[in-house]
PDB file of C-alpha atoms in Angstrom:
ATOM      1  CA  MET A   1      18.750  -4.833   2.257  1.00 60.00           C
ATOM      2  CA  ALA A   2      18.111  -8.027   3.604  1.00 61.00           C
ATOM      3  CA  GLU A   3      20.577  -7.238   5.943  1.00 67.00           C
ATOM      4  CA  TRP A   4      20.048  -4.065   6.671  1.00 68.00           C
ATOM      5  CA  VAL A   5      16.623  -4.962   7.519  1.00 67.00           C
ATOM      6  CA  THR A   6      18.375  -8.269   9.943  1.00 68.00           C
ATOM      7  CA  GLN A   7      20.213  -5.611  11.736  1.00 72.00           C
ATOM      8  CA  THR A   8      17.724  -2.854  12.108  1.00 73.00           C
ATOM      9  CA  MET A   9      15.180  -5.660  13.696  1.00 72.00           C
ATOM     10  CA  GLU A  10      18.127  -7.501  15.702  1.00 74.00           C
ATOM     11  CA  ALA A  11      19.014  -3.446  17.873  1.00 78.00           C
ATOM     12  CA  LEU A  12      15.399  -2.087  17.414  1.00 82.00           C
ATOM     13  CA  GLY A  13      13.360  -5.564  18.626  1.00 82.00           C
ATOM     14  CA  TYR A  14       9.451  -4.120  17.142  1.00 87.00           C
ATOM     15  CA  TRP A  15      10.654  -0.110  17.155  1.00 90.00           C
ATOM     16  CA  GLY A  16      11.971  -2.174  14.294  1.00 84.00           C
ATOM     17  CA  ILE A  17       9.649  -3.804  13.073  1.00 86.00           C
ATOM     18  CA  GLY A  18       7.446  -0.394  13.605  1.00 86.00           C
ATOM     19  CA  LEU A  19      10.195   1.674  11.936  1.00 87.00           C
ATOM     20  CA  LEU A  20      10.390  -1.210   8.613  1.00 85.00           C
ATOM     21  CA  MET A  21       7.129  -1.988   7.651  1.00 87.00           C
ATOM     22  CA  PHE A  22       6.697   2.624   7.850  1.00 88.00           C
ATOM     23  CA  LEU A  23       9.564   3.005   5.677  1.00 84.00           C
ATOM     24  CA  GLU A  24       7.875   0.498   4.332  1.00 81.00           C
ATOM     25  CA  ASN A  25       4.619   2.124   2.913  1.00 79.00           C
ATOM     26  CA  VAL A  26       6.696   5.389   2.699  1.00 75.00           C
ATOM     27  CA  PHE A  27       9.571   4.352   0.245  1.00 69.00           C
ATOM     28  CA  PRO A  28       7.886   1.040  -2.021  1.00 58.00           C
ATOM     29  CA  PRO A  29      10.948  -0.726  -2.463  1.00 61.00           C
ATOM     30  CA  ILE A  30      10.916  -1.919   1.387  1.00 68.00           C
ATOM     31  CA  PRO A  31       9.546  -4.359   1.052  1.00 71.00           C
ATOM     32  CA  SER A  32       7.056  -5.670   3.700  1.00 70.00           C
ATOM     33  CA  GLU A  33       7.050  -9.527   2.375  1.00 75.00           C
ATOM     34  CA  LEU A  34      11.225  -9.445   3.522  1.00 76.00           C
ATOM     35  CA  ILE A  35      10.123  -7.662   6.681  1.00 81.00           C
ATOM     36  CA  MET A  36       7.232  -9.552   8.013  1.00 81.00           C
ATOM     37  CA  PRO A  37       8.463 -12.719   6.963  1.00 84.00           C
ATOM     38  CA  LEU A  38      11.819 -11.895   8.987  1.00 83.00           C
ATOM     39  CA  ALA A  39      10.094 -11.170  11.543  1.00 83.00           C
ATOM     40  CA  GLY A  40       8.333 -14.037  11.575  1.00 85.00           C
ATOM     41  CA  PHE A  41      11.714 -16.761  11.301  1.00 83.00           C
ATOM     42  CA  THR A  42      12.479 -14.260  14.589  1.00 84.00           C
ATOM     43  CA  VAL A  43       9.621 -15.484  16.684  1.00 85.00           C
ATOM     44  CA  ALA A  44      10.138 -19.484  15.414  1.00 85.00           C
ATOM     45  CA  GLN A  45      13.864 -18.829  16.646  1.00 82.00           C
ATOM     46  CA  GLY A  46      12.254 -17.385  19.877  1.00 85.00           C
ATOM     47  CA  LYS A  47      13.744 -13.619  19.975  1.00 85.00           C
ATOM     48  CA  MET A  48      10.362 -12.219  20.240  1.00 86.00           C
ATOM     49  CA  GLN A  49       6.296 -12.741  20.582  1.00 89.00           C
ATOM     50  CA  PHE A  50       4.380 -13.325  17.294  1.00 90.00           C
ATOM     51  CA  ALA A  51       1.572 -11.397  18.348  1.00 91.00           C
ATOM     52  CA  PRO A  52       3.854  -8.118  19.489  1.00 92.00           C
ATOM     53  CA  ALA A  53       5.258  -8.436  16.666  1.00 91.00           C
ATOM     54  CA  VAL A  54       2.675  -9.163  14.371  1.00 91.00           C
ATOM     55  CA  ALA A  55       1.143  -5.524  16.225  1.00 93.00           C
ATOM     56  CA  ALA A  56       3.776  -3.567  15.502  1.00 92.00           C
ATOM     57  CA  GLY A  57       4.013  -4.575  11.904  1.00 91.00           C
ATOM     58  CA  VAL A  58       0.193  -3.081  11.480  1.00 93.00           C
ATOM     59  CA  VAL A  59       0.505   0.151  13.309  1.00 94.00           C
ATOM     60  CA  GLY A  60       4.281   0.802  11.319  1.00 92.00           C
ATOM     61  CA  THR A  61       2.006   0.088   7.510  1.00 90.00           C
ATOM     62  CA  VAL A  62      -0.778   2.314   9.599  1.00 92.00           C
ATOM     63  CA  LEU A  63       1.023   5.467   9.883  1.00 93.00           C
ATOM     64  CA  GLY A  64       3.035   5.074   6.712  1.00 90.00           C
ATOM     65  CA  ALA A  65      -0.677   4.947   5.480  1.00 89.00           C
ATOM     66  CA  VAL A  66      -2.398   7.831   7.296  1.00 91.00           C
ATOM     67  CA  LEU A  67       0.932   9.777   5.939  1.00 88.00           C
ATOM     68  CA  TRP A  68      -0.387   9.883   1.919  1.00 81.00           C
ATOM     69  CA  TYR A  69      -3.520  10.471   3.448  1.00 87.00           C
ATOM     70  CA  GLU A  70      -2.740  13.357   3.994  1.00 87.00           C
ATOM     71  CA  ILE A  71      -1.046  14.121   1.724  1.00 78.00           C
ATOM     72  CA  GLY A  72      -3.974  13.636  -0.574  1.00 76.00           C
ATOM     73  CA  GLN A  73      -5.609  15.687   1.849  1.00 84.00           C
ATOM     74  CA  LEU A  74      -4.346  18.791   0.940  1.00 81.00           C
ATOM     75  CA  VAL A  75      -4.195  18.523  -2.211  1.00 74.00           C
ATOM     76  CA  SER A  76      -6.888  20.975  -3.709  1.00 70.00           C
ATOM     77  CA  GLU A  77      -8.874  19.759  -6.372  1.00 69.00           C
ATOM     78  CA  ARG A  78      -8.934  22.256  -8.045  1.00 74.00           C
ATOM     79  CA  ARG A  79      -4.955  22.788  -8.652  1.00 70.00           C
ATOM     80  CA  LEU A  80      -4.629  19.582  -9.792  1.00 62.00           C
ATOM     81  CA  MET A  81      -8.178  19.804 -11.739  1.00 70.00           C
ATOM     82  CA  ARG A  82      -6.846  22.756 -13.931  1.00 73.00           C
ATOM     83  CA  LEU A  83      -3.728  21.010 -14.295  1.00 65.00           C
ATOM     84  CA  ALA A  84      -5.973  17.623 -16.051  1.00 60.00           C
ATOM     85  CA  ASP A  85      -7.254  20.173 -18.208  1.00 73.00           C
ATOM     86  CA  ARG A  86      -3.797  21.708 -18.982  1.00 75.00           C
ATOM     87  CA  TYR A  87      -1.517  18.517 -19.620  1.00 66.00           C
ATOM     88  CA  GLY A  88      -4.047  15.593 -18.904  1.00 59.00           C
ATOM     89  CA  LYS A  89      -4.446  16.065 -23.444  1.00 62.00           C
ATOM     90  CA  TRP A  90      -1.660  13.845 -23.441  1.00 59.00           C
ATOM     91  CA  LEU A  91      -2.891  11.366 -21.295  1.00 47.00           C
ATOM     92  CA  ALA A  92      -6.313  11.787 -22.076  1.00 52.00           C
ATOM     93  CA  ILE A  93      -7.718  13.196 -18.720  1.00 55.00           C
ATOM     94  CA  SER A  94      -9.719  15.557 -18.039  1.00 62.00           C
ATOM     95  CA  GLY A  95     -10.816  17.774 -14.924  1.00 64.00           C
ATOM     96  CA  GLN A  96     -14.221  16.647 -15.446  1.00 67.00           C
ATOM     97  CA  ASP A  97     -12.646  12.358 -15.856  1.00 61.00           C
ATOM     98  CA  ILE A  98     -10.660  13.738 -11.988  1.00 57.00           C
ATOM     99  CA  GLN A  99     -13.929  14.938 -10.638  1.00 63.00           C
ATOM    100  CA  GLN A 100     -16.516  11.601 -12.284  1.00 59.00           C
ATOM    101  CA  ALA A 101     -12.753   9.055 -10.275  1.00 55.00           C
ATOM    102  CA  ILE A 102     -13.642  10.951  -6.348  1.00 62.00           C
ATOM    103  CA  ALA A 103     -16.910  10.782  -6.927  1.00 60.00           C
ATOM    104  CA  TRP A 104     -16.833   7.495  -7.937  1.00 55.00           C
ATOM    105  CA  PHE A 105     -13.755   6.911  -5.476  1.00 64.00           C
ATOM    106  CA  ASN A 106     -16.356   8.325  -2.363  1.00 65.00           C
ATOM    107  CA  ARG A 107     -19.230   5.504  -3.905  1.00 66.00           C
ATOM    108  CA  TYR A 108     -16.659   2.319  -2.888  1.00 66.00           C
ATOM    109  CA  GLY A 109     -13.689   4.434  -1.301  1.00 67.00           C
ATOM    110  CA  LYS A 110     -14.313   1.054   1.834  1.00 76.00           C
ATOM    111  CA  ARG A 111     -13.350  -1.578  -0.219  1.00 79.00           C
ATOM    112  CA  ALA A 112     -10.748  -0.311  -2.404  1.00 77.00           C
ATOM    113  CA  VAL A 113      -8.589   0.661   0.783  1.00 82.00           C
ATOM    114  CA  PHE A 114      -9.968  -2.885   2.282  1.00 83.00           C
ATOM    115  CA  PHE A 115      -8.246  -4.603  -0.532  1.00 78.00           C
ATOM    116  CA  GLY A 116      -5.648  -2.349  -1.877  1.00 74.00           C
ATOM    117  CA  ARG A 117      -3.842  -3.322   1.295  1.00 78.00           C
ATOM    118  CA  LEU A 118      -3.633  -6.383   0.588  1.00 74.00           C
ATOM    119  CA  VAL A 119      -2.450  -5.856  -3.293  1.00 71.00           C
ATOM    120  CA  PRO A 120       1.689  -5.730  -3.323  1.00 67.00           C
ATOM    121  CA  GLY A 121       2.253  -2.927  -5.309  1.00 61.00           C
ATOM    122  CA  VAL A 122      -0.836  -1.375  -4.555  1.00 65.00           C
ATOM    123  CA  ARG A 123      -0.752  -1.596  -0.788  1.00 71.00           C
ATOM    124  CA  THR A 124       1.134   2.484  -0.791  1.00 68.00           C
ATOM    125  CA  LEU A 125      -1.719   3.505  -3.291  1.00 68.00           C
ATOM    126  CA  ILE A 126      -4.354   3.217  -1.888  1.00 75.00           C
ATOM    127  CA  SER A 127      -3.809   6.191   0.948  1.00 79.00           C
ATOM    128  CA  LEU A 128      -3.437   8.659  -1.814  1.00 73.00           C
ATOM    129  CA  PRO A 129      -6.534   8.786  -3.578  1.00 78.00           C
ATOM    130  CA  ALA A 130      -8.631   7.752  -0.522  1.00 83.00           C
ATOM    131  CA  GLY A 131      -6.811  10.778   1.593  1.00 83.00           C
ATOM    132  CA  LEU A 132      -7.903  12.448  -2.764  1.00 79.00           C
ATOM    133  CA  GLY A 133     -11.082  12.134  -2.275  1.00 76.00           C
ATOM    134  CA  ARG A 134     -11.412  12.922   0.977  1.00 79.00           C
ATOM    135  CA  MET A 135     -12.723   9.925   3.055  1.00 83.00           C
ATOM    136  CA  SER A 136     -13.750  10.351   6.076  1.00 86.00           C
ATOM    137  CA  PHE A 137     -11.190   9.172   8.124  1.00 90.00           C
ATOM    138  CA  LEU A 138     -11.962   7.344  10.490  1.00 92.00           C
ATOM    139  CA  PRO A 139     -13.156   4.877   7.945  1.00 89.00           C
ATOM    140  CA  PHE A 140     -10.764   4.671   5.983  1.00 90.00           C
ATOM    141  CA  LEU A 141      -8.712   3.916   9.745  1.00 92.00           C
ATOM    142  CA  LEU A 142      -9.844   0.779  10.169  1.00 93.00           C
ATOM    143  CA  TYR A 143     -10.162  -0.414   6.462  1.00 91.00           C
ATOM    144  CA  SER A 144      -7.000   0.518   6.181  1.00 90.00           C
ATOM    145  CA  THR A 145      -6.069  -1.511   9.677  1.00 93.00           C
ATOM    146  CA  ALA A 146      -8.279  -4.366   8.607  1.00 92.00           C
ATOM    147  CA  GLY A 147      -6.247  -5.088   5.255  1.00 89.00           C
ATOM    148  CA  THR A 148      -2.562  -4.330   7.216  1.00 90.00           C
ATOM    149  CA  LEU A 149      -3.777  -6.517   9.277  1.00 93.00           C
ATOM    150  CA  ILE A 150      -4.943  -9.670   7.584  1.00 90.00           C
ATOM    151  CA  TRP A 151      -1.073  -8.769   5.643  1.00 88.00           C
ATOM    152  CA  THR A 152       0.615  -8.575   7.967  1.00 90.00           C
ATOM    153  CA  LEU A 153      -0.829 -11.833   9.782  1.00 91.00           C
ATOM    154  CA  LEU A 154      -0.480 -13.590   6.547  1.00 87.00           C
ATOM    155  CA  LEU A 155       3.521 -12.740   7.059  1.00 86.00           C
ATOM    156  CA  THR A 156       3.958 -13.019  10.074  1.00 88.00           C
ATOM    157  CA  TYR A 157       2.743 -17.178  10.075  1.00 89.00           C
ATOM    158  CA  VAL A 158       4.614 -17.673   6.912  1.00 85.00           C
ATOM    159  CA  GLY A 159       8.118 -16.979   8.082  1.00 83.00           C
ATOM    160  CA  PHE A 160       6.866 -18.223  10.889  1.00 84.00           C
ATOM    161  CA  LEU A 161       6.626 -21.394   8.752  1.00 83.00           C
ATOM    162  CA  LEU A 162       8.817 -21.753   7.196  1.00 77.00           C
ATOM    163  CA  GLY A 163      11.659 -20.530   9.068  1.00 67.00           C
ATOM    164  CA  ASP A 164      15.354 -19.850   7.956  1.00 61.00           C
ATOM    165  CA  ASN A 165      14.560 -19.824   5.248  1.00 62.00           C
ATOM    166  CA  TYR A 166      11.651 -17.099   5.228  1.00 56.00           C
ATOM    167  CA  GLU A 167      13.490 -15.172   2.387  1.00 59.00           C
ATOM    168  CA  GLN A 168      11.475 -17.792  -0.355  1.00 59.00           C
ATOM    169  CA  VAL A 169       8.088 -15.960   0.657  1.00 58.00           C
ATOM    170  CA  GLU A 170       9.447 -12.574  -1.284  1.00 57.00           C
ATOM    171  CA  GLN A 171      10.133 -14.893  -4.112  1.00 59.00           C
ATOM    172  CA  TYR A 172       6.703 -16.727  -4.246  1.00 56.00           C
ATOM    173  CA  LEU A 173       4.868 -12.895  -4.344  1.00 57.00           C
ATOM    174  CA  GLY A 174       7.385 -11.471  -6.108  1.00 57.00           C
ATOM    175  CA  PRO A 175       6.008 -12.330  -9.678  1.00 59.00           C
ATOM    176  CA  VAL A 176       2.993 -11.890  -8.444  1.00 54.00           C
ATOM    177  CA  SER A 177       3.536  -8.736  -7.625  1.00 55.00           C
ATOM    178  CA  LYS A 178       4.167  -8.229 -10.863  1.00 58.00           C
ATOM    179  CA  LEU A 179       1.071  -9.600 -12.583  1.00 59.00           C
ATOM    180  CA  VAL A 180      -0.639  -7.972 -10.070  1.00 56.00           C
ATOM    181  CA  LEU A 181       0.888  -4.780 -12.071  1.00 55.00           C
ATOM    182  CA  VAL A 182       0.937  -5.339 -14.607  1.00 62.00           C
ATOM    183  CA  GLY A 183      -2.676  -6.287 -14.898  1.00 62.00           C
ATOM    184  CA  LEU A 184      -3.329  -2.366 -13.592  1.00 55.00           C
ATOM    185  CA  ALA A 185      -1.767  -1.718 -16.862  1.00 61.00           C
ATOM    186  CA  ILE A 186      -3.726  -2.955 -19.229  1.00 69.00           C
ATOM    187  CA  ALA A 187      -6.518  -1.721 -17.495  1.00 61.00           C
ATOM    188  CA  LEU A 188      -5.134   1.902 -17.755  1.00 56.00           C
ATOM    189  CA  GLY A 189      -4.135   1.561 -21.436  1.00 66.00           C
ATOM    190  CA  VAL A 190      -7.593  -0.327 -22.274  1.00 68.00           C
ATOM    191  CA  TRP A 191      -9.025   3.157 -20.398  1.00 60.00           C
ATOM    192  CA  LEU A 192      -6.846   5.665 -22.393  1.00 61.00           C
ATOM    193  CA  TRP A 193      -7.969   3.598 -24.976  1.00 71.00           C
ATOM    194  CA  ARG A 194     -11.988   3.194 -24.330  1.00 69.00           C
ATOM    195  CA  ARG A 195     -11.033   7.907 -23.461  1.00 64.00           C
ATOM    196  CA  LYS A 196      -9.686   9.018 -26.586  1.00 67.00           C
ATOM    197  CA  ARG A 197     -12.144   7.274 -28.597  1.00 66.00           C
TER     198      ARG A 197
END
């Protein structure tokens, strides 16, 4: 993975950063925790400039987020609720639960989109309920861009500081990502248990 990311970035420059960050949002196994620190390392070598590298990462990420948002927009809420009413008993989810979730997202969606862009493992997924919840596109774009800018700046700067040890960023953030995912899984389990009761 690291070799492929490096080759893509070397071959395409800033376009490569944008492409990789777009793909990272479409196919989550490609880690931004590797791409942007490598961009920061490349900046430290004098082969790129900091601001354009960050801008390329932000643009690629936001384009990937918009793709998932649009997919969420295309999903029929009614169809999803029908599926939940028919098969949701296995997960203790009903069409009414989905309506409530969408209402909750409409109420807190802006904050969820902003903070979701800063959490590894959630970053890619947050755009889908935003689209499904019919969040207005402009606020979605602004909050996604703001959260993405912070995350991309952080990763690029850390890669710049670490130099040729940029791969250590993934080692430090990997356990954090796993803790976040475990926390989300526990929260989902508690929610399902309460729904069953």
